[in-house]
GROMACS .gro file of N, CA and C in nm:
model
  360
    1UNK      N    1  10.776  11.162   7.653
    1UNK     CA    2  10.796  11.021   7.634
    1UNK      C    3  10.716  10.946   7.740
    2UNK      N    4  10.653  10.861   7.675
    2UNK     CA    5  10.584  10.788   7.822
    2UNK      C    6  10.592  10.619   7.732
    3UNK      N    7  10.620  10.532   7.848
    3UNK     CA    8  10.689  10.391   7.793
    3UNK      C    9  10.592  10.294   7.923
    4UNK      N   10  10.589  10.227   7.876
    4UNK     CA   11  10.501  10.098   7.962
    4UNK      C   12  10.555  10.013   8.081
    5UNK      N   13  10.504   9.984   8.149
    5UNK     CA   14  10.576   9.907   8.258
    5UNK      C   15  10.696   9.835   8.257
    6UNK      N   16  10.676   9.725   8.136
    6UNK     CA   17  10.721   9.630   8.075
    6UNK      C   18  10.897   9.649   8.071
    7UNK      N   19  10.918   9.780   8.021
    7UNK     CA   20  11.009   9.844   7.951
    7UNK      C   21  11.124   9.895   8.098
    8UNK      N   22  11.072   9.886   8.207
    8UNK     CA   23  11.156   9.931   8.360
    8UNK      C   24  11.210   9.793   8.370
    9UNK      N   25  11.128   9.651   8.395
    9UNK     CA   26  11.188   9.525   8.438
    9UNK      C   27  11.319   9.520   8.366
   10UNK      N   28  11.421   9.485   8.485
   10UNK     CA   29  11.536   9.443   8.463
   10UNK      C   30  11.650   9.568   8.478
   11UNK      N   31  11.608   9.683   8.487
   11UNK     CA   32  11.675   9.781   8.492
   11UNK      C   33  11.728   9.846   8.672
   12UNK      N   34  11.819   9.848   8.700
   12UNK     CA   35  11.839   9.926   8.825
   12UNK      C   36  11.814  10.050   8.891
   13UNK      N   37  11.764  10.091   9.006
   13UNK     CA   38  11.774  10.172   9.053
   13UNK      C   39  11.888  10.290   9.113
   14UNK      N   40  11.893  10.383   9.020
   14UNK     CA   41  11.989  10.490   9.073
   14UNK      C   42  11.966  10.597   9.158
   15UNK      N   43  11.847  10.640   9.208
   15UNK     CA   44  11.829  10.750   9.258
   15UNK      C   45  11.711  10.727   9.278
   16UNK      N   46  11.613  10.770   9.404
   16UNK     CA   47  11.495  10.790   9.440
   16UNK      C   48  11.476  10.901   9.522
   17UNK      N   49  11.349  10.960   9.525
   17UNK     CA   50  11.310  11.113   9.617
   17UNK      C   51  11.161  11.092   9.665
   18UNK      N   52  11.084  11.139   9.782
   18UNK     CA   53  10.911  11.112   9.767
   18UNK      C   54  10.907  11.263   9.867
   19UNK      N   55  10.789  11.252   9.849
   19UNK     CA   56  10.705  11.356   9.920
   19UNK      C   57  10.561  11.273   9.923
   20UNK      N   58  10.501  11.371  10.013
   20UNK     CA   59  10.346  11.339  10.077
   20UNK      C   60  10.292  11.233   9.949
   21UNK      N   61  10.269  11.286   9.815
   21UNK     CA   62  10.167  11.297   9.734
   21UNK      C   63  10.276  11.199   9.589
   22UNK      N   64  10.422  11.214   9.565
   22UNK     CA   65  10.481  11.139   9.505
   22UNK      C   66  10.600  11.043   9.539
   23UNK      N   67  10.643  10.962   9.450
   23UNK     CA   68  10.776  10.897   9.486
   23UNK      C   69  10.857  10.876   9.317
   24UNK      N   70  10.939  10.957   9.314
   24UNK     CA   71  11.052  10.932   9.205
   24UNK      C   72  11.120  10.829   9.227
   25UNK      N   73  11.156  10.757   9.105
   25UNK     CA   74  11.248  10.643   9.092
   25UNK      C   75  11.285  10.643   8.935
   26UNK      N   76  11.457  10.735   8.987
   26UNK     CA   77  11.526  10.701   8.883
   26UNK      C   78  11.550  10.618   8.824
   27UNK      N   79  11.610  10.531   8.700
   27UNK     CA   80  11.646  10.410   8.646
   27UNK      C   81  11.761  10.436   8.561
   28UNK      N   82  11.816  10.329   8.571
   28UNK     CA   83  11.941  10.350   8.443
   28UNK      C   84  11.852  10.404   8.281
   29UNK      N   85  11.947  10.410   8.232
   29UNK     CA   86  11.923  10.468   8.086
   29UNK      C   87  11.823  10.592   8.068
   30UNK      N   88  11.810  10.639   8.185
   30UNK     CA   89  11.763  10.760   8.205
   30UNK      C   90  11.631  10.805   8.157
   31UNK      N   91  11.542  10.654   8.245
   31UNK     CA   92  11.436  10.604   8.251
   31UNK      C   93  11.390  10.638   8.396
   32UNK      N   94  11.271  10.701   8.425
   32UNK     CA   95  11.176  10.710   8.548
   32UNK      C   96  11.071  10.658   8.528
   33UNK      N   97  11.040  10.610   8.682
   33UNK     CA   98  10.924  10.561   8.762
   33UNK      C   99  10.878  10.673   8.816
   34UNK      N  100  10.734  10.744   8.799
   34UNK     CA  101  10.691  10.816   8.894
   34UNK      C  102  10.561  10.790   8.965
   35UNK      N  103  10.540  10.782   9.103
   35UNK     CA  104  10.422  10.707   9.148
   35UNK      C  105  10.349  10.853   9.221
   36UNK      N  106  10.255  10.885   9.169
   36UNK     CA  107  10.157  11.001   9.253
   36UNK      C  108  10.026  10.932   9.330
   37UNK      N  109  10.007  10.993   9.437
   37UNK     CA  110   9.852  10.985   9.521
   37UNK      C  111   9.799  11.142   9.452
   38UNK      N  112   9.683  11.031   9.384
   38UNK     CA  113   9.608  11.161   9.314
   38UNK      C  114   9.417  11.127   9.387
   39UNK      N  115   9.343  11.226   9.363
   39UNK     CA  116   9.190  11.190   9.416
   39UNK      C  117   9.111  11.211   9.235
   40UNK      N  118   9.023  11.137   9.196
   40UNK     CA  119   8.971  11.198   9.094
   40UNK      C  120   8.797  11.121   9.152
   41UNK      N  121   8.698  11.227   9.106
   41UNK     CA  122   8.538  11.202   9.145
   41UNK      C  123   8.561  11.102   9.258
   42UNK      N  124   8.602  11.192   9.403
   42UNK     CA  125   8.584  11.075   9.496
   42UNK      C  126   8.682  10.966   9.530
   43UNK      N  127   8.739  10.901   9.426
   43UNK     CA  128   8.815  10.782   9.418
   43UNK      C  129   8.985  10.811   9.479
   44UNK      N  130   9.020  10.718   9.552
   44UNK     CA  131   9.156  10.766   9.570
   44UNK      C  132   9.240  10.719   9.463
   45UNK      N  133   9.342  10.716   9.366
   45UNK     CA  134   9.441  10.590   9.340
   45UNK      C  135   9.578  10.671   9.299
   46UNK      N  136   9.654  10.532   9.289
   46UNK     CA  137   9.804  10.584   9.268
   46UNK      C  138   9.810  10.586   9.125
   47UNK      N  139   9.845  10.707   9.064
   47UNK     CA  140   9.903  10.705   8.871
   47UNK      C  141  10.039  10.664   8.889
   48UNK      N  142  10.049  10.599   8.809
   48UNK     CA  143  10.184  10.542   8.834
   48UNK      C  144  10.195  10.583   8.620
   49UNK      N  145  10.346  10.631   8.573
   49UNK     CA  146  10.419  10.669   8.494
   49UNK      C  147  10.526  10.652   8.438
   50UNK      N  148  10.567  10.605   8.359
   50UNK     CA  149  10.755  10.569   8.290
   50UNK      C  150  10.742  10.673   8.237
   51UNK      N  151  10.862  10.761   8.265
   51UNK     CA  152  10.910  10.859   8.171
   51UNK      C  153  11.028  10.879   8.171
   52UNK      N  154  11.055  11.003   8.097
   52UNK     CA  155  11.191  11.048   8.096
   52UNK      C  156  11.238  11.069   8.200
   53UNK      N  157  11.389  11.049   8.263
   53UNK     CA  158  11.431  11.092   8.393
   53UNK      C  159  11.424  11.245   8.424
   54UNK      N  160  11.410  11.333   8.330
   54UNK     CA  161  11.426  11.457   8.375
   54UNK      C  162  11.320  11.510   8.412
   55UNK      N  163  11.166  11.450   8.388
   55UNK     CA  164  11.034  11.507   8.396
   55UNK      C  165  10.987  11.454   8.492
   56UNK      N  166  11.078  11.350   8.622
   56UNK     CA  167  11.064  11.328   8.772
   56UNK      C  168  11.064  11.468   8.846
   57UNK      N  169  10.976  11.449   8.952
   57UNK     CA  170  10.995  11.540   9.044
   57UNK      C  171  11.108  11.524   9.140
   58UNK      N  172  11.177  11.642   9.132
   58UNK     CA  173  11.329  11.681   9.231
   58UNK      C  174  11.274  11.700   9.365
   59UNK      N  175  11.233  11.734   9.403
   59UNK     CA  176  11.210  11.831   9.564
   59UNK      C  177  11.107  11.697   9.631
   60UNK      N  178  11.160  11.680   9.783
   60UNK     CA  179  11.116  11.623   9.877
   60UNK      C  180  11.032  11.706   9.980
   61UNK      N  181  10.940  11.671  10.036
   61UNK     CA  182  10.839  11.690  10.170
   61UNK      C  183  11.008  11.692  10.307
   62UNK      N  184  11.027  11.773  10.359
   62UNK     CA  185  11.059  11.745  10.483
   62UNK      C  186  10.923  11.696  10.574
   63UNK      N  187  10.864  11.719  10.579
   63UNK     CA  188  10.747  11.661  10.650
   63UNK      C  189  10.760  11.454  10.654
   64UNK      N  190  10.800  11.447  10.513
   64UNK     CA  191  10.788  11.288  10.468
   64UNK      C  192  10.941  11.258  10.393
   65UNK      N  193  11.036  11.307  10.497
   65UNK     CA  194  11.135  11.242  10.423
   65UNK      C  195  11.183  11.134  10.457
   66UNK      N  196  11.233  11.042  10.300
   66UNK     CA  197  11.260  10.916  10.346
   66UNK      C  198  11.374  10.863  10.280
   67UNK      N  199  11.480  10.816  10.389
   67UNK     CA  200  11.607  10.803  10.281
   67UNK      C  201  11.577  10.685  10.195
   68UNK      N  202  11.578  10.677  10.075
   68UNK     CA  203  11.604  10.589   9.989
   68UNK      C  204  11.724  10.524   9.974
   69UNK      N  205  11.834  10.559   9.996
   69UNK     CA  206  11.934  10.479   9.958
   69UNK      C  207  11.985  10.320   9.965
   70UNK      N  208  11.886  10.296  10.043
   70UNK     CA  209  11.923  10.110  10.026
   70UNK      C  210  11.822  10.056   9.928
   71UNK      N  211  11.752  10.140   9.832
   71UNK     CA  212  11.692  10.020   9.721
   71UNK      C  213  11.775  10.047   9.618
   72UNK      N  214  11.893  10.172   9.590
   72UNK     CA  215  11.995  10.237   9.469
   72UNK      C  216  12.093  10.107   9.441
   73UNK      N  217  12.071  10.050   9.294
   73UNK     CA  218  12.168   9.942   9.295
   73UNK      C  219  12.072   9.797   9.278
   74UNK      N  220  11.936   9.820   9.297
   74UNK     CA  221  11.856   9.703   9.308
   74UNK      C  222  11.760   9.694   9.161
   75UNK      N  223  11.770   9.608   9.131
   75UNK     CA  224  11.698   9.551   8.964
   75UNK      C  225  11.551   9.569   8.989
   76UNK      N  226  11.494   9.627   8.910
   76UNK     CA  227  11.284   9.583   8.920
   76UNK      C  228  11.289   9.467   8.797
   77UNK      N  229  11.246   9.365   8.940
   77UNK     CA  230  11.208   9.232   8.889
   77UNK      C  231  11.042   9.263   8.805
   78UNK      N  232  10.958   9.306   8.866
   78UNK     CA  233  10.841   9.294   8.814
   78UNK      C  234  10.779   9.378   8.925
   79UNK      N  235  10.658   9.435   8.863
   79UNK     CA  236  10.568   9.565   8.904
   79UNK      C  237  10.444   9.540   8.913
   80UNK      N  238  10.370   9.500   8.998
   80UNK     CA  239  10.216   9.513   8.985
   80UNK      C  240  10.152   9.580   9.032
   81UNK      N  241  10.067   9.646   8.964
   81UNK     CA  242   9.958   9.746   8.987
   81UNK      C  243   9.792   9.720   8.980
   82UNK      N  244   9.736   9.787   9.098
   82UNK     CA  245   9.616   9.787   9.129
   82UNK      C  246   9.601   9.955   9.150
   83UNK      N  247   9.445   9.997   9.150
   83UNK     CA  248   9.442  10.136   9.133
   83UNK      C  249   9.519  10.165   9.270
   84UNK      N  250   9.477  10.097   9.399
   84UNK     CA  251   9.541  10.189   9.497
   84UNK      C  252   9.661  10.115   9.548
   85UNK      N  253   9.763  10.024   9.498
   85UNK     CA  254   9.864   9.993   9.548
   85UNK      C  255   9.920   9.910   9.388
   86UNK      N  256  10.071   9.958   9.445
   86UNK     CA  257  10.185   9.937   9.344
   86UNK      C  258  10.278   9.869   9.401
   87UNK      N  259  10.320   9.678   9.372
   87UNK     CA  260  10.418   9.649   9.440
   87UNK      C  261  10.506   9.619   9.374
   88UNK      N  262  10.640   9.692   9.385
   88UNK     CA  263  10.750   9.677   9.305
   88UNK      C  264  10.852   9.547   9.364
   89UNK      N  265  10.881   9.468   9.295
   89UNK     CA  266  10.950   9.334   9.388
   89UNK      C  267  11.090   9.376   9.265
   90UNK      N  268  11.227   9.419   9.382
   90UNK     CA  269  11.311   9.452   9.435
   90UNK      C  270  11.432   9.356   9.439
   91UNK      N  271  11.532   9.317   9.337
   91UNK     CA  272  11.634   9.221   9.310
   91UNK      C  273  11.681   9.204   9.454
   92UNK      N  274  11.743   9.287   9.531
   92UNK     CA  275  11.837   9.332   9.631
   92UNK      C  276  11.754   9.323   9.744
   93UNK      N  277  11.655   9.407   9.777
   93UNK     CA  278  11.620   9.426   9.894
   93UNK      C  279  11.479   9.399   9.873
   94UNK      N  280  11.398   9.282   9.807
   94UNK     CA  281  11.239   9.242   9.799
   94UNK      C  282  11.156   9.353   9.764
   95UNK      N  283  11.039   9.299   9.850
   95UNK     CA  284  10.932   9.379   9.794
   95UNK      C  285  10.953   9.524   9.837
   96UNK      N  286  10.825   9.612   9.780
   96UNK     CA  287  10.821   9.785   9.814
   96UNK      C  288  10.720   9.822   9.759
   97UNK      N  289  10.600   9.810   9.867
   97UNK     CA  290  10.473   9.836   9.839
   97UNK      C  291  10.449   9.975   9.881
   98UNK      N  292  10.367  10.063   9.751
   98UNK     CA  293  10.318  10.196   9.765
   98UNK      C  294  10.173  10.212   9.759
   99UNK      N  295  10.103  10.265   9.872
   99UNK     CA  296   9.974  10.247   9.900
   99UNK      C  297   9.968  10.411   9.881
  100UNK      N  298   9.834  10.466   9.841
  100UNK     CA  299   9.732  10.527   9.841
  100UNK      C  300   9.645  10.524  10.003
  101UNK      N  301   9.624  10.682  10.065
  101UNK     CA  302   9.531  10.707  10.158
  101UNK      C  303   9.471  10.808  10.152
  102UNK      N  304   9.366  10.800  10.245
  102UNK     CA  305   9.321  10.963  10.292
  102UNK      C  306   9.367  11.031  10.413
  103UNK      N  307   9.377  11.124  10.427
  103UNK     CA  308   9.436  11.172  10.530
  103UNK      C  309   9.293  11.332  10.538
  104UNK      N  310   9.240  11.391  10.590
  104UNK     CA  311   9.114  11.469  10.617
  104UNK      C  312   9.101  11.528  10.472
  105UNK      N  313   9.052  11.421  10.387
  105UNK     CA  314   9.039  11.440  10.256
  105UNK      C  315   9.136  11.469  10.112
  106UNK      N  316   9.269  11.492  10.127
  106UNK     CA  317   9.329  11.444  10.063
  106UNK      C  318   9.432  11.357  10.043
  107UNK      N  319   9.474  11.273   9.925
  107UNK     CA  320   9.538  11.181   9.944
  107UNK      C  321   9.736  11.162   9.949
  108UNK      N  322   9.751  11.044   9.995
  108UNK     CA  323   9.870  11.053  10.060
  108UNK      C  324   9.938  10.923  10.006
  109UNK      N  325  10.058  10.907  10.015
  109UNK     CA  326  10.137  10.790   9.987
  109UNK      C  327  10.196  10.742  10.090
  110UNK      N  328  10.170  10.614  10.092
  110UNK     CA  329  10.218  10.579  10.205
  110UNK      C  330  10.390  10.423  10.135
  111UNK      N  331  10.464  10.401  10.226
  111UNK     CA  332  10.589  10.260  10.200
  111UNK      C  333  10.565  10.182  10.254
  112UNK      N  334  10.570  10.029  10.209
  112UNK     CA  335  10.615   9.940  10.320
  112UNK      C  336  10.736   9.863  10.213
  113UNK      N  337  10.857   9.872  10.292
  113UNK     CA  338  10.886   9.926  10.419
  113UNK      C  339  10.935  10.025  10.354
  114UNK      N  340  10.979  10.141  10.479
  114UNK     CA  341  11.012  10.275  10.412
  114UNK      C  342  11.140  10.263  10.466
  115UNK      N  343  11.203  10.170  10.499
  115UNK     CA  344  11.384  10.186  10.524
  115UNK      C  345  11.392  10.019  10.560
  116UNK      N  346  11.540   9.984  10.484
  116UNK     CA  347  11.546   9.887  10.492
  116UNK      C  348  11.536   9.773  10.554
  117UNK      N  349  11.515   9.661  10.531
  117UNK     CA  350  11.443   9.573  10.616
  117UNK      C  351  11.553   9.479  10.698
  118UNK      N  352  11.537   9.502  10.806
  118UNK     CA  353  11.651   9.384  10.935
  118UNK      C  354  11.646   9.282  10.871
  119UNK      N  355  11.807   9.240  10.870
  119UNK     CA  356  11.841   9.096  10.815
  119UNK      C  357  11.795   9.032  10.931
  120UNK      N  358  11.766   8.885  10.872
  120UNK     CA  359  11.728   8.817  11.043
  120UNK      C  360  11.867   8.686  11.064
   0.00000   0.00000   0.00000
């Protein structure tokens, strides 16, 4: 199953996982977001994917672990994508920008922010 951007807005976040290279984001109705740092001829960018929740990747990087639990519970207002950055703007807790890097030639995912942001 693969479904269009369009089709996540408005739906909540239940569960998220990342490693180096991906970031899962469960959704209600048992709908996923999956965002990969992939390299193709040279180019860095992020594939970004709606699919079925079960065809997310389970397993985290200890190297890059990052608790997710303060975006679980938060609506995707709207998603924009460019090849190397994806900013998901976040009912609950704003934006959550996923960037694309290099790191000694292959690529990496990077958060901003990667844990929740100080109330001021």
């Amino acid at each position: 199953m693969s479904l269009d951007l369009a089709s996540i807005q408005g739906l909540k976040i239940v569960s998220a996982n990342s490693s180096l290279k991906n970031l899962s984001v469960r959704l209600e109705n048992e709908i996923g977001l999956s965002l990969d740092a992939v390299a193709d001829e040279g180019e860095i960018m992020v594939r970004l994917s709606v699919v079925n929740a079960q065809e997310l990747a389970l397993d985290s990087d200890a190297v890059c672990s990052v608790d997710w639990t303060w975006i679980y519970g938060s609506t995707v207002s709207s998603v924009k994508a460019l090849s190397t950055v994806v900013r998901l703007q976040l009912s609950e807790v704003g934006p959550l920008t996923v960037s694309v890097n290099l790191w000694q030639g292959s690529p990496f995912l990077s958060f901003q922010p990667f844990k929740a942001p100080v109330a001021r």
